[in-house]
mmCIF file of C-alpha atoms in Angstrom:
data_model
loop_
_atom_site.group_PDB
_atom_site.id
_atom_site.type_symbol
_atom_site.label_atom_id
_atom_site.label_comp_id
_atom_site.label_asym_id
_atom_site.label_seq_id
_atom_site.Cartn_x
_atom_site.Cartn_y
_atom_site.Cartn_z
ATOM 1 C CA MET A 1 0.073 -0.058 0.070
ATOM 2 C CA LEU A 2 1.358 3.582 -0.968
ATOM 3 C CA ALA A 3 2.086 5.714 2.045
ATOM 4 C CA LYS A 4 -0.859 8.144 2.661
ATOM 5 C CA ARG A 5 0.013 12.039 2.695
ATOM 6 C CA ILE A 6 -0.633 14.523 5.056
ATOM 7 C CA ILE A 7 -1.033 17.964 3.201
ATOM 8 C CA PRO A 8 -1.789 21.657 4.938
ATOM 9 C CA CYS A 9 -3.637 24.090 2.925
ATOM 10 C CA LEU A 10 -3.099 27.837 2.743
ATOM 11 C CA ASP A 11 -6.032 29.805 1.864
ATOM 12 C CA VAL A 12 -4.616 32.951 0.988
ATOM 13 C CA ARG A 13 -6.492 36.191 0.797
ATOM 14 C CA ASN A 14 -5.056 39.627 0.319
ATOM 15 C CA GLY A 15 -1.200 37.938 1.144
ATOM 16 C CA ARG A 16 -2.564 36.326 4.433
ATOM 17 C CA VAL A 17 -3.548 32.887 5.167
ATOM 18 C CA VAL A 18 -7.372 32.866 6.300
ATOM 19 C CA LYS A 19 -9.838 30.301 7.422
ATOM 20 C CA GLY A 20 -13.583 30.240 7.882
ATOM 21 C CA THR A 21 -16.469 27.849 8.238
ATOM 22 C CA ASN A 22 -18.496 26.371 5.452
ATOM 23 C CA PHE A 23 -16.497 28.849 3.135
ATOM 24 C CA LEU A 24 -17.983 31.671 5.247
ATOM 25 C CA ASN A 25 -16.726 34.069 8.448
ATOM 26 C CA VAL A 26 -13.330 34.085 7.584
ATOM 27 C CA ASN A 27 -10.567 35.130 9.698
ATOM 28 C CA ASP A 28 -7.132 36.359 9.629
ATOM 29 C CA VAL A 29 -4.409 33.291 10.564
ATOM 30 C CA ASP A 30 -0.769 34.239 9.587
ATOM 31 C CA ASP A 31 1.780 34.806 6.880
ATOM 32 C CA PRO A 32 1.867 32.063 4.276
ATOM 33 C CA VAL A 33 5.595 32.278 3.554
ATOM 34 C CA HIS A 34 6.014 31.736 7.673
ATOM 35 C CA LEU A 35 3.478 28.907 7.490
ATOM 36 C CA ALA A 36 4.750 27.055 4.574
ATOM 37 C CA LYS A 37 8.199 26.808 6.104
ATOM 38 C CA ILE A 38 7.134 25.670 9.334
ATOM 39 C CA TYR A 39 4.952 22.741 7.540
ATOM 40 C CA SER A 40 7.935 21.935 5.231
ATOM 41 C CA ASP A 41 10.277 21.392 8.290
ATOM 42 C CA SER A 42 7.638 19.535 10.238
ATOM 43 C CA GLY A 43 7.264 16.681 7.933
ATOM 44 C CA ALA A 44 3.880 17.662 5.804
ATOM 45 C CA ASP A 45 4.365 15.441 2.614
ATOM 46 C CA GLU A 46 2.946 18.174 0.332
ATOM 47 C CA LEU A 47 1.397 21.836 0.350
ATOM 48 C CA VAL A 48 -1.612 23.366 -1.257
ATOM 49 C CA PHE A 49 -1.641 27.065 -1.628
ATOM 50 C CA TYR A 50 -5.181 28.872 -2.810
ATOM 51 C CA ASP A 51 -5.565 32.398 -3.892
ATOM 52 C CA ILE A 52 -9.199 31.910 -2.602
ATOM 53 C CA THR A 53 -10.605 35.139 -4.450
ATOM 54 C CA ALA A 54 -8.965 35.120 -7.622
ATOM 55 C CA SER A 55 -11.461 33.386 -9.476
ATOM 56 C CA PHE A 56 -14.467 35.291 -7.581
ATOM 57 C CA GLU A 57 -12.785 38.756 -8.315
ATOM 58 C CA GLY A 58 -12.005 37.665 -11.994
ATOM 59 C CA ARG A 59 -8.299 38.289 -11.551
ATOM 60 C CA SER A 60 -5.185 36.307 -12.151
ATOM 61 C CA LEU A 61 -3.256 34.776 -9.082
ATOM 62 C CA PHE A 62 -1.045 36.775 -6.887
ATOM 63 C CA THR A 63 2.433 35.461 -7.915
ATOM 64 C CA ASP A 64 4.554 37.357 -5.647
ATOM 65 C CA ILE A 65 3.425 35.798 -2.614
ATOM 66 C CA LEU A 66 3.682 32.538 -4.238
ATOM 67 C CA ARG A 67 7.227 32.934 -5.506
ATOM 68 C CA ARG A 68 8.308 33.799 -1.864
ATOM 69 C CA THR A 69 6.329 30.790 -0.516
ATOM 70 C CA ALA A 70 7.704 28.383 -2.946
ATOM 71 C CA SER A 71 11.277 29.497 -2.417
ATOM 72 C CA GLN A 72 11.048 28.176 1.389
ATOM 73 C CA ILE A 73 9.668 24.737 1.175
ATOM 74 C CA PHE A 74 11.310 21.702 -0.177
ATOM 75 C CA ILE A 75 8.135 19.736 -0.791
ATOM 76 C CA PRO A 76 5.673 19.461 -3.622
ATOM 77 C CA LEU A 77 3.398 22.653 -4.121
ATOM 78 C CA THR A 78 -0.035 22.480 -5.461
ATOM 79 C CA VAL A 79 -1.262 26.247 -6.428
ATOM 80 C CA GLY A 80 -4.665 27.251 -7.532
ATOM 81 C CA GLY A 81 -6.753 30.301 -7.784
ATOM 82 C CA GLY A 82 -7.987 32.309 -10.860
ATOM 83 C CA ILE A 83 -6.596 29.418 -13.210
ATOM 84 C CA ASN A 84 -8.519 29.692 -16.372
ATOM 85 C CA THR A 85 -6.063 29.306 -19.505
ATOM 86 C CA VAL A 86 -2.944 27.131 -20.212
ATOM 87 C CA ASP A 87 -0.999 30.255 -19.973
ATOM 88 C CA ASP A 88 -2.169 30.332 -16.460
ATOM 89 C CA PHE A 89 -0.636 27.202 -16.070
ATOM 90 C CA ASP A 90 2.512 28.312 -17.337
ATOM 91 C CA ARG A 91 2.699 31.382 -15.193
ATOM 92 C CA VAL A 92 2.015 29.592 -11.741
ATOM 93 C CA LEU A 93 4.592 26.674 -12.623
ATOM 94 C CA LYS A 94 7.082 29.381 -13.195
ATOM 95 C CA CYS A 95 6.712 30.697 -10.080
ATOM 96 C CA GLY A 96 7.679 27.429 -8.277
ATOM 97 C CA ALA A 97 4.422 25.338 -8.143
ATOM 98 C CA ASP A 98 4.760 21.568 -9.079
ATOM 99 C CA LYS A 99 1.050 21.252 -9.790
ATOM 100 C CA VAL A 100 -1.814 23.591 -10.611
ATOM 101 C CA SER A 101 -5.422 22.926 -9.450
ATOM 102 C CA VAL A 102 -8.223 24.203 -11.522
ATOM 103 C CA ASN A 103 -11.865 24.496 -10.283
ATOM 104 C CA SER A 104 -13.924 27.347 -11.694
ATOM 105 C CA GLY A 105 -11.775 27.816 -14.962
ATOM 106 C CA ALA A 106 -12.379 24.044 -15.742
ATOM 107 C CA ILE A 107 -16.161 24.373 -15.151
ATOM 108 C CA ARG A 108 -16.156 27.577 -17.542
ATOM 109 C CA ASN A 109 -14.045 25.728 -19.891
ATOM 110 C CA PRO A 110 -13.776 21.873 -19.529
ATOM 111 C CA SER A 111 -11.246 21.423 -22.323
ATOM 112 C CA LEU A 112 -8.714 23.324 -20.133
ATOM 113 C CA ILE A 113 -7.930 20.101 -18.281
ATOM 114 C CA HIS A 114 -7.361 18.134 -21.266
ATOM 115 C CA GLU A 115 -5.185 20.919 -22.875
ATOM 116 C CA ALA A 116 -3.173 21.626 -19.977
ATOM 117 C CA ALA A 117 -2.562 17.770 -19.478
ATOM 118 C CA LYS A 118 -1.404 17.220 -22.920
ATOM 119 C CA LYS A 119 0.953 20.172 -22.443
ATOM 120 C CA TYR A 120 2.284 19.673 -18.858
ATOM 121 C CA GLY A 121 1.327 16.111 -18.200
ATOM 122 C CA ASP A 122 -1.440 14.458 -16.237
ATOM 123 C CA GLN A 123 0.659 14.668 -13.207
ATOM 124 C CA CYS A 124 0.609 18.397 -12.984
ATOM 125 C CA VAL A 125 -3.225 18.768 -13.446
ATOM 126 C CA VAL A 126 -5.142 18.729 -10.453
ATOM 127 C CA LEU A 127 -9.057 18.989 -10.446
ATOM 128 C CA SER A 128 -10.289 20.720 -7.281
ATOM 129 C CA MET A 129 -14.090 20.126 -6.558
ATOM 130 C CA ASP A 130 -16.173 22.346 -3.887
ATOM 131 C CA VAL A 131 -18.901 19.978 -3.480
ATOM 132 C CA LYS A 132 -22.283 20.528 -1.247
ATOM 133 C CA ARG A 133 -25.532 18.320 -0.925
ATOM 134 C CA VAL A 134 -28.344 20.017 -2.669
ATOM 135 C CA ASP A 135 -31.544 18.023 -2.615
ATOM 136 C CA GLY A 136 -30.075 14.479 -2.225
ATOM 137 C CA LYS A 137 -27.129 15.044 -4.979
ATOM 138 C CA PHE A 138 -23.580 15.886 -4.387
ATOM 139 C CA ARG A 139 -23.698 19.301 -6.231
ATOM 140 C CA VAL A 140 -20.375 21.023 -7.337
ATOM 141 C CA PHE A 141 -20.072 24.748 -6.795
ATOM 142 C CA SER A 142 -17.615 27.306 -8.363
ATOM 143 C CA LYS A 143 -15.885 30.652 -7.621
ATOM 144 C CA GLY A 144 -14.737 29.793 -4.077
ATOM 145 C CA ALA A 145 -18.003 27.834 -3.434
ATOM 146 C CA ARG A 146 -20.205 30.941 -4.070
ATOM 147 C CA GLU A 147 -22.139 29.758 -7.285
ATOM 148 C CA GLU A 148 -24.081 26.450 -7.791
ATOM 149 C CA THR A 149 -23.544 24.653 -10.907
ATOM 150 C CA PRO A 150 -25.527 22.142 -12.758
ATOM 151 C CA LEU A 151 -22.514 19.364 -12.353
ATOM 152 C CA GLU A 152 -22.865 16.229 -10.005
ATOM 153 C CA ALA A 153 -19.498 15.527 -8.305
ATOM 154 C CA VAL A 154 -19.320 11.878 -9.437
ATOM 155 C CA SER A 155 -19.752 12.352 -13.009
ATOM 156 C CA TRP A 156 -17.466 15.729 -13.052
ATOM 157 C CA ALA A 157 -14.641 13.514 -11.017
ATOM 158 C CA LYS A 158 -14.983 10.831 -13.851
ATOM 159 C CA PHE A 159 -14.949 13.650 -16.870
ATOM 160 C CA GLY A 160 -11.755 15.094 -15.159
ATOM 161 C CA GLU A 161 -9.853 11.865 -14.878
ATOM 162 C CA ALA A 162 -11.133 10.642 -18.623
ATOM 163 C CA ASN A 163 -9.430 14.122 -19.752
ATOM 164 C CA GLY A 164 -6.026 13.920 -18.044
ATOM 165 C CA ALA A 165 -6.376 15.230 -14.484
ATOM 166 C CA GLY A 166 -3.916 13.306 -12.443
ATOM 167 C CA GLU A 167 -5.377 14.096 -9.104
ATOM 168 C CA ILE A 168 -8.535 15.043 -7.516
ATOM 169 C CA VAL A 169 -8.842 17.451 -4.368
ATOM 170 C CA LEU A 170 -12.358 16.913 -3.032
ATOM 171 C CA ASN A 171 -13.510 19.840 -0.714
ATOM 172 C CA SER A 172 -16.929 19.515 0.973
ATOM 173 C CA ILE A 173 -18.224 22.408 1.938
ATOM 174 C CA ASP A 174 -21.167 21.106 4.259
ATOM 175 C CA THR A 175 -17.833 19.917 6.714
ATOM 176 C CA ASP A 176 -15.433 22.591 5.874
ATOM 177 C CA GLY A 177 -14.171 24.182 9.145
ATOM 178 C CA VAL A 178 -16.532 22.400 11.326
ATOM 179 C CA LYS A 179 -13.966 19.931 12.505
ATOM 180 C CA LYS A 180 -16.069 16.918 13.245
ATOM 181 C CA GLY A 181 -14.560 14.566 10.683
ATOM 182 C CA PHE A 182 -14.288 14.470 6.847
ATOM 183 C CA ASP A 183 -17.272 13.886 4.482
ATOM 184 C CA LEU A 184 -16.681 9.945 4.381
ATOM 185 C CA GLU A 185 -20.032 9.500 2.267
ATOM 186 C CA MET A 186 -19.214 11.877 -0.193
ATOM 187 C CA LEU A 187 -15.488 10.728 -0.424
ATOM 188 C CA ASP A 188 -16.404 7.019 -0.694
ATOM 189 C CA ALA A 189 -18.684 7.845 -3.602
ATOM 190 C CA VAL A 190 -16.087 9.667 -5.722
ATOM 191 C CA CYS A 191 -13.131 7.367 -4.617
ATOM 192 C CA ASN A 192 -15.100 4.298 -5.791
ATOM 193 C CA ALA A 193 -15.583 6.161 -9.183
ATOM 194 C CA VAL A 194 -12.074 7.249 -10.192
ATOM 195 C CA ARG A 195 -8.747 5.143 -10.135
ATOM 196 C CA ILE A 196 -6.634 8.440 -9.908
ATOM 197 C CA PRO A 197 -5.658 9.706 -6.128
ATOM 198 C CA VAL A 198 -8.268 11.566 -4.283
ATOM 199 C CA ILE A 199 -7.232 14.102 -1.760
ATOM 200 C CA ALA A 200 -10.172 14.383 1.065
ATOM 201 C CA SER A 201 -10.642 18.031 2.214
ATOM 202 C CA GLY A 202 -12.977 19.464 4.820
ATOM 203 C CA GLY A 203 -13.578 18.753 8.409
ATOM 204 C CA ALA A 204 -10.484 17.489 9.914
ATOM 205 C CA GLY A 205 -10.741 18.253 13.467
ATOM 206 C CA CYS A 206 -8.512 15.766 15.525
ATOM 207 C CA VAL A 207 -6.133 12.941 15.046
ATOM 208 C CA GLN A 208 -8.772 10.143 15.074
ATOM 209 C CA ASP A 209 -10.590 11.995 11.855
ATOM 210 C CA PHE A 210 -7.636 11.327 9.816
ATOM 211 C CA ILE A 211 -7.594 7.580 11.176
ATOM 212 C CA ASP A 212 -11.055 7.409 10.219
ATOM 213 C CA LEU A 213 -10.676 8.738 7.109
ATOM 214 C CA PHE A 214 -7.722 6.209 5.849
ATOM 215 C CA LYS A 215 -9.655 3.434 7.629
ATOM 216 C CA SER A 216 -13.094 4.080 5.704
ATOM 217 C CA VAL A 217 -12.368 5.271 2.123
ATOM 218 C CA ASN A 218 -9.658 4.482 -0.074
ATOM 219 C CA ALA A 219 -8.309 8.507 -0.086
ATOM 220 C CA ASP A 220 -4.675 9.008 -0.822
ATOM 221 C CA ALA A 221 -4.308 11.886 1.084
ATOM 222 C CA GLY A 222 -6.027 14.067 4.050
ATOM 223 C CA LEU A 223 -6.074 17.971 3.780
ATOM 224 C CA GLY A 224 -6.251 20.089 6.698
ATOM 225 C CA ALA A 225 -6.044 23.922 7.537
ATOM 226 C CA SER A 226 -6.947 25.263 10.847
ATOM 227 C CA VAL A 227 -6.240 22.291 12.862
ATOM 228 C CA PHE A 228 -2.741 22.565 11.815
ATOM 229 C CA HIS A 229 -2.615 26.414 11.615
ATOM 230 C CA PHE A 230 -3.632 26.803 15.144
ATOM 231 C CA GLY A 231 -1.697 23.875 16.697
ATOM 232 C CA GLU A 232 -4.390 21.457 17.471
ATOM 233 C CA ILE A 233 -2.554 18.780 15.663
ATOM 234 C CA ALA A 234 1.127 18.414 15.119
ATOM 235 C CA ILE A 235 2.301 16.718 11.862
ATOM 236 C CA PRO A 236 4.668 14.364 13.526
ATOM 237 C CA ASP A 237 2.271 13.227 16.288
ATOM 238 C CA LEU A 238 -0.326 12.714 13.493
ATOM 239 C CA LYS A 239 2.000 10.476 11.483
ATOM 240 C CA GLN A 240 3.224 8.605 14.559
ATOM 241 C CA ALA A 241 -0.852 8.092 15.513
ATOM 242 C CA LEU A 242 -1.480 6.909 11.805
ATOM 243 C CA ARG A 243 1.590 4.500 11.945
ATOM 244 C CA ALA A 244 0.315 3.333 15.267
ATOM 245 C CA ALA A 245 -3.024 2.507 13.516
ATOM 246 C CA GLY A 246 -1.375 0.554 10.879
ATOM 247 C CA ILE A 247 -1.813 3.364 8.223
ATOM 248 C CA PRO A 248 1.270 3.826 5.951
ATOM 249 C CA VAL A 249 2.823 7.101 6.249
ATOM 250 C CA ARG A 250 6.349 8.656 5.528
ATOM 251 C CA VAL A 251 7.928 9.803 8.620
#
Protein backbone atom coordinates (compact mmCIF):
# COMPACT_ATOMS: atom_id res chain seq x y z
CA MET A 1 0.00 0.00 0.00
CA LEU A 2 1.28 3.46 -0.88
CA ALA A 3 2.01 5.85 1.96
CA LYS A 4 -0.84 8.18 2.79
CA ARG A 5 -0.05 11.87 2.49
CA ILE A 6 -0.71 14.65 4.99
CA ILE A 7 -1.21 18.01 3.30
CA PRO A 8 -1.67 21.39 4.99
CA CYS A 9 -3.68 23.93 3.00
CA LEU A 10 -2.96 27.66 2.83
CA ASP A 11 -6.07 29.61 1.85
CA VAL A 12 -4.64 32.99 0.93
CA ARG A 13 -6.53 36.29 0.66
CA ASN A 14 -4.79 39.64 0.22
CA GLY A 15 -1.44 38.03 0.98
CA ARG A 16 -2.53 36.44 4.28
CA VAL A 17 -3.57 32.92 5.23
CA VAL A 18 -7.23 32.91 6.30
CA LYS A 19 -9.74 30.30 7.47
CA GLY A 20 -13.50 30.18 7.85
CA THR A 21 -16.35 27.72 8.40
CA ASN A 22 -18.40 26.35 5.49
CA PHE A 23 -16.46 28.84 3.33
CA LEU A 24 -17.91 31.75 5.37
CA ASN A 25 -16.85 33.91 8.37
CA VAL A 26 -13.25 34.06 7.19
CA ASN A 27 -10.62 35.19 9.71
CA ASP A 28 -6.95 36.11 9.46
CA VAL A 29 -4.43 33.44 10.50
CA ASP A 30 -0.80 34.12 9.53
CA ASP A 31 1.75 34.91 6.85
CA PRO A 32 1.81 32.16 4.16
CA VAL A 33 5.60 32.23 3.78
CA HIS A 34 6.07 31.69 7.51
CA LEU A 35 3.51 28.88 7.71
CA ALA A 36 4.79 27.14 4.59
CA LYS A 37 8.31 26.89 6.02
CA ILE A 38 6.99 25.50 9.31
CA TYR A 39 5.03 22.79 7.48
CA SER A 40 7.91 21.90 5.19
CA ASP A 41 10.22 21.53 8.17
CA SER A 42 7.73 19.56 10.30
CA GLY A 43 7.16 16.67 7.91
CA ALA A 44 4.21 17.64 5.71
CA ASP A 45 4.23 15.57 2.53
CA GLU A 46 2.96 18.34 0.28
CA LEU A 47 1.47 21.81 0.51
CA VAL A 48 -1.58 23.34 -1.17
CA PHE A 49 -1.75 27.09 -1.81
CA TYR A 50 -5.09 28.61 -2.87
CA ASP A 51 -5.63 32.26 -3.81
CA ILE A 52 -9.23 31.93 -2.65
CA THR A 53 -10.72 35.12 -4.13
CA ALA A 54 -8.97 35.18 -7.52
CA SER A 55 -11.79 33.46 -9.44
CA PHE A 56 -14.56 35.39 -7.69
CA GLU A 57 -12.78 38.70 -8.30
CA GLY A 58 -12.03 37.76 -11.90
CA ARG A 59 -8.28 38.32 -11.63
CA SER A 60 -5.06 36.37 -11.97
CA LEU A 61 -3.44 34.69 -9.00
CA PHE A 62 -1.02 36.84 -7.01
CA THR A 63 2.44 35.60 -7.99
CA ASP A 64 4.71 37.62 -5.70
CA ILE A 65 3.58 35.89 -2.49
CA LEU A 66 3.59 32.55 -4.34
CA ARG A 67 7.23 32.96 -5.39
CA ARG A 68 8.26 33.76 -1.82
CA THR A 69 6.31 30.80 -0.47
CA ALA A 70 7.75 28.36 -3.01
CA SER A 71 11.28 29.53 -2.20
CA GLN A 72 10.93 28.45 1.42
CA ILE A 73 9.80 24.85 1.01
CA PHE A 74 11.28 21.57 -0.17
CA ILE A 75 8.08 19.56 -0.66
CA PRO A 76 5.68 19.43 -3.63
CA LEU A 77 3.50 22.53 -3.96
CA THR A 78 0.04 22.59 -5.55
CA VAL A 79 -1.30 26.02 -6.44
CA GLY A 80 -4.78 27.15 -7.43
CA GLY A 81 -6.96 30.22 -7.79
CA GLY A 82 -7.78 32.15 -10.97
CA ILE A 83 -6.52 29.37 -13.26
CA ASN A 84 -8.46 29.87 -16.50
CA THR A 85 -6.03 29.19 -19.34
CA VAL A 86 -2.99 27.10 -20.23
CA ASP A 87 -0.99 30.32 -19.94
CA ASP A 88 -2.09 30.53 -16.30
CA PHE A 89 -0.63 27.05 -15.76
CA ASP A 90 2.63 28.22 -17.29
CA ARG A 91 2.78 31.37 -15.14
CA VAL A 92 2.15 29.50 -11.89
CA LEU A 93 4.60 26.71 -12.69
CA LYS A 94 7.29 29.29 -13.39
CA CYS A 95 6.67 30.73 -9.92
CA GLY A 96 7.63 27.42 -8.31
CA ALA A 97 4.48 25.30 -8.30
CA ASP A 98 4.83 21.57 -8.96
CA LYS A 99 1.13 21.03 -9.67
CA VAL A 100 -1.69 23.36 -10.67
CA SER A 101 -5.20 23.12 -9.29
CA VAL A 102 -8.07 24.13 -11.54
CA ASN A 103 -11.67 24.57 -10.39
CA SER A 104 -13.88 27.36 -11.75
CA GLY A 105 -11.76 27.69 -14.88
CA ALA A 106 -12.42 24.05 -15.80
CA ILE A 107 -16.13 24.43 -15.09
CA ARG A 108 -16.29 27.34 -17.55
CA ASN A 109 -14.03 25.63 -20.07
CA PRO A 110 -13.86 21.83 -19.54
CA SER A 111 -11.36 21.45 -22.39
CA LEU A 112 -8.79 23.23 -20.20
CA ILE A 113 -8.16 19.98 -18.32
CA HIS A 114 -7.17 18.12 -21.50
CA GLU A 115 -5.21 21.06 -22.93
CA ALA A 116 -3.14 21.47 -19.79
CA ALA A 117 -2.57 17.73 -19.36
CA LYS A 118 -1.42 17.44 -22.97
CA LYS A 119 1.11 20.26 -22.53
CA TYR A 120 2.36 19.63 -19.00
CA GLY A 121 1.41 16.03 -18.22
CA ASP A 122 -1.37 14.46 -16.17
CA GLN A 123 0.73 14.63 -13.00
CA CYS A 124 0.62 18.43 -13.16
CA VAL A 125 -3.17 18.84 -13.41
CA VAL A 126 -5.23 18.74 -10.21
CA LEU A 127 -9.01 19.02 -10.44
CA SER A 128 -10.28 20.77 -7.33
CA MET A 129 -13.98 20.26 -6.56
CA ASP A 130 -16.05 22.25 -4.04
CA VAL A 131 -19.06 20.04 -3.36
CA LYS A 132 -22.24 20.43 -1.31
CA ARG A 133 -25.40 18.38 -0.90
CA VAL A 134 -28.33 19.93 -2.76
CA ASP A 135 -31.64 18.06 -2.87
CA GLY A 136 -29.88 14.81 -2.04
CA LYS A 137 -27.22 15.16 -4.75
CA PHE A 138 -23.54 16.03 -4.53
CA ARG A 139 -23.52 19.32 -6.41
CA VAL A 140 -20.36 21.07 -7.63
CA PHE A 141 -19.95 24.77 -6.81
CA SER A 142 -17.67 27.35 -8.44
CA LYS A 143 -16.07 30.72 -7.62
CA GLY A 144 -14.89 29.75 -4.16
CA ALA A 145 -18.08 27.78 -3.36
CA ARG A 146 -20.24 30.84 -4.06
CA GLU A 147 -22.10 29.65 -7.16
CA GLU A 148 -23.96 26.38 -7.67
CA THR A 149 -23.44 24.61 -10.99
CA PRO A 150 -25.48 21.89 -12.73
CA LEU A 151 -22.56 19.48 -12.33
CA GLU A 152 -22.85 16.36 -10.17
CA ALA A 153 -19.67 15.49 -8.30
CA VAL A 154 -19.15 11.85 -9.31
CA SER A 155 -19.80 12.57 -12.99
CA TRP A 156 -17.49 15.59 -12.92
CA ALA A 157 -14.74 13.59 -11.24
CA LYS A 158 -15.03 10.90 -13.93
CA PHE A 159 -14.88 13.57 -16.63
CA GLY A 160 -11.77 15.06 -15.08
CA GLU A 161 -10.03 11.69 -14.95
CA ALA A 162 -10.99 10.82 -18.53
CA ASN A 163 -9.62 14.16 -19.78
CA GLY A 164 -6.25 14.02 -18.08
CA ALA A 165 -6.53 15.20 -14.50
CA GLY A 166 -3.92 13.34 -12.48
CA GLU A 167 -5.43 14.01 -9.08
CA ILE A 168 -8.61 15.29 -7.42
CA VAL A 169 -8.98 17.49 -4.36
CA LEU A 170 -12.48 16.91 -3.01
CA ASN A 171 -13.56 19.79 -0.77
CA SER A 172 -16.76 19.24 1.21
CA ILE A 173 -18.54 22.56 1.74
CA ASP A 174 -20.82 20.86 4.27
CA THR A 175 -17.96 19.88 6.58
CA ASP A 176 -15.44 22.65 5.84
CA GLY A 177 -14.13 24.16 9.07
CA VAL A 178 -16.66 22.29 11.21
CA LYS A 179 -13.98 19.97 12.68
CA LYS A 180 -16.29 17.00 13.13
CA GLY A 181 -14.69 14.67 10.62
CA PHE A 182 -14.29 14.29 6.89
CA ASP A 183 -17.32 13.79 4.64
CA LEU A 184 -16.84 10.04 4.33
CA GLU A 185 -20.02 9.44 2.33
CA MET A 186 -19.08 11.96 -0.33
CA LEU A 187 -15.47 10.79 -0.40
CA ASP A 188 -16.45 7.16 -0.76
CA ALA A 189 -18.69 7.94 -3.72
CA VAL A 190 -15.93 9.76 -5.59
CA CYS A 191 -13.07 7.43 -4.60
CA ASN A 192 -15.02 4.43 -5.88
CA ALA A 193 -15.71 6.18 -9.18
CA VAL A 194 -12.13 7.06 -10.20
CA ARG A 195 -8.70 5.45 -10.19
CA ILE A 196 -6.62 8.61 -9.80
CA PRO A 197 -5.59 9.81 -6.33
CA VAL A 198 -8.22 11.66 -4.28
CA ILE A 199 -7.26 14.17 -1.58
CA ALA A 200 -9.87 14.53 1.15
CA SER A 201 -10.55 18.10 2.25
CA GLY A 202 -12.93 19.61 4.79
CA GLY A 203 -13.78 18.58 8.33
CA ALA A 204 -10.56 17.50 10.05
CA GLY A 205 -10.77 18.28 13.75
CA CYS A 206 -8.57 15.72 15.51
CA VAL A 207 -6.12 12.89 14.90
CA GLN A 208 -8.92 10.31 14.96
CA ASP A 209 -10.58 12.00 11.99
CA PHE A 210 -7.53 11.19 9.85
CA ILE A 211 -7.46 7.61 11.12
CA ASP A 212 -11.18 7.24 10.34
CA LEU A 213 -10.60 8.72 6.88
CA PHE A 214 -7.92 6.26 5.85
CA LYS A 215 -9.63 3.29 7.50
CA SER A 216 -13.01 4.04 5.89
CA VAL A 217 -12.37 5.22 2.32
CA ASN A 218 -9.66 4.83 -0.28
CA ALA A 219 -8.45 8.42 -0.10
CA ASP A 220 -4.78 8.95 -0.93
CA ALA A 221 -4.28 11.99 1.27
CA GLY A 222 -5.85 14.04 4.01
CA LEU A 223 -5.81 17.81 3.78
CA GLY A 224 -6.19 20.09 6.78
CA ALA A 225 -6.04 23.80 7.51
CA SER A 226 -7.07 25.26 10.87
CA VAL A 227 -6.15 22.15 12.88
CA PHE A 228 -2.58 22.64 11.68
CA HIS A 229 -2.56 26.45 11.64
CA PHE A 230 -3.65 26.74 15.28
CA GLY A 231 -1.48 23.92 16.60
CA GLU A 232 -4.37 21.59 17.41
CA ILE A 233 -2.58 18.79 15.56
CA ALA A 234 1.19 18.55 15.13
CA ILE A 235 2.10 16.76 11.93
CA PRO A 236 4.80 14.54 13.52
CA ASP A 237 2.31 13.44 16.21
CA LEU A 238 -0.34 12.77 13.58
CA LYS A 239 1.99 10.60 11.55
CA GLN A 240 3.03 8.61 14.61
CA ALA A 241 -0.62 7.97 15.44
CA LEU A 242 -1.40 6.92 11.88
CA ARG A 243 1.54 4.51 11.83
CA ALA A 244 0.43 3.08 15.19
CA ALA A 245 -3.01 2.51 13.63
CA GLY A 246 -1.44 0.51 10.80
CA ILE A 247 -1.71 3.26 8.20
CA PRO A 248 1.46 3.69 6.10
CA VAL A 249 2.94 7.20 6.16
CA ARG A 250 6.32 8.78 5.46
CA VAL A 251 8.15 9.83 8.60
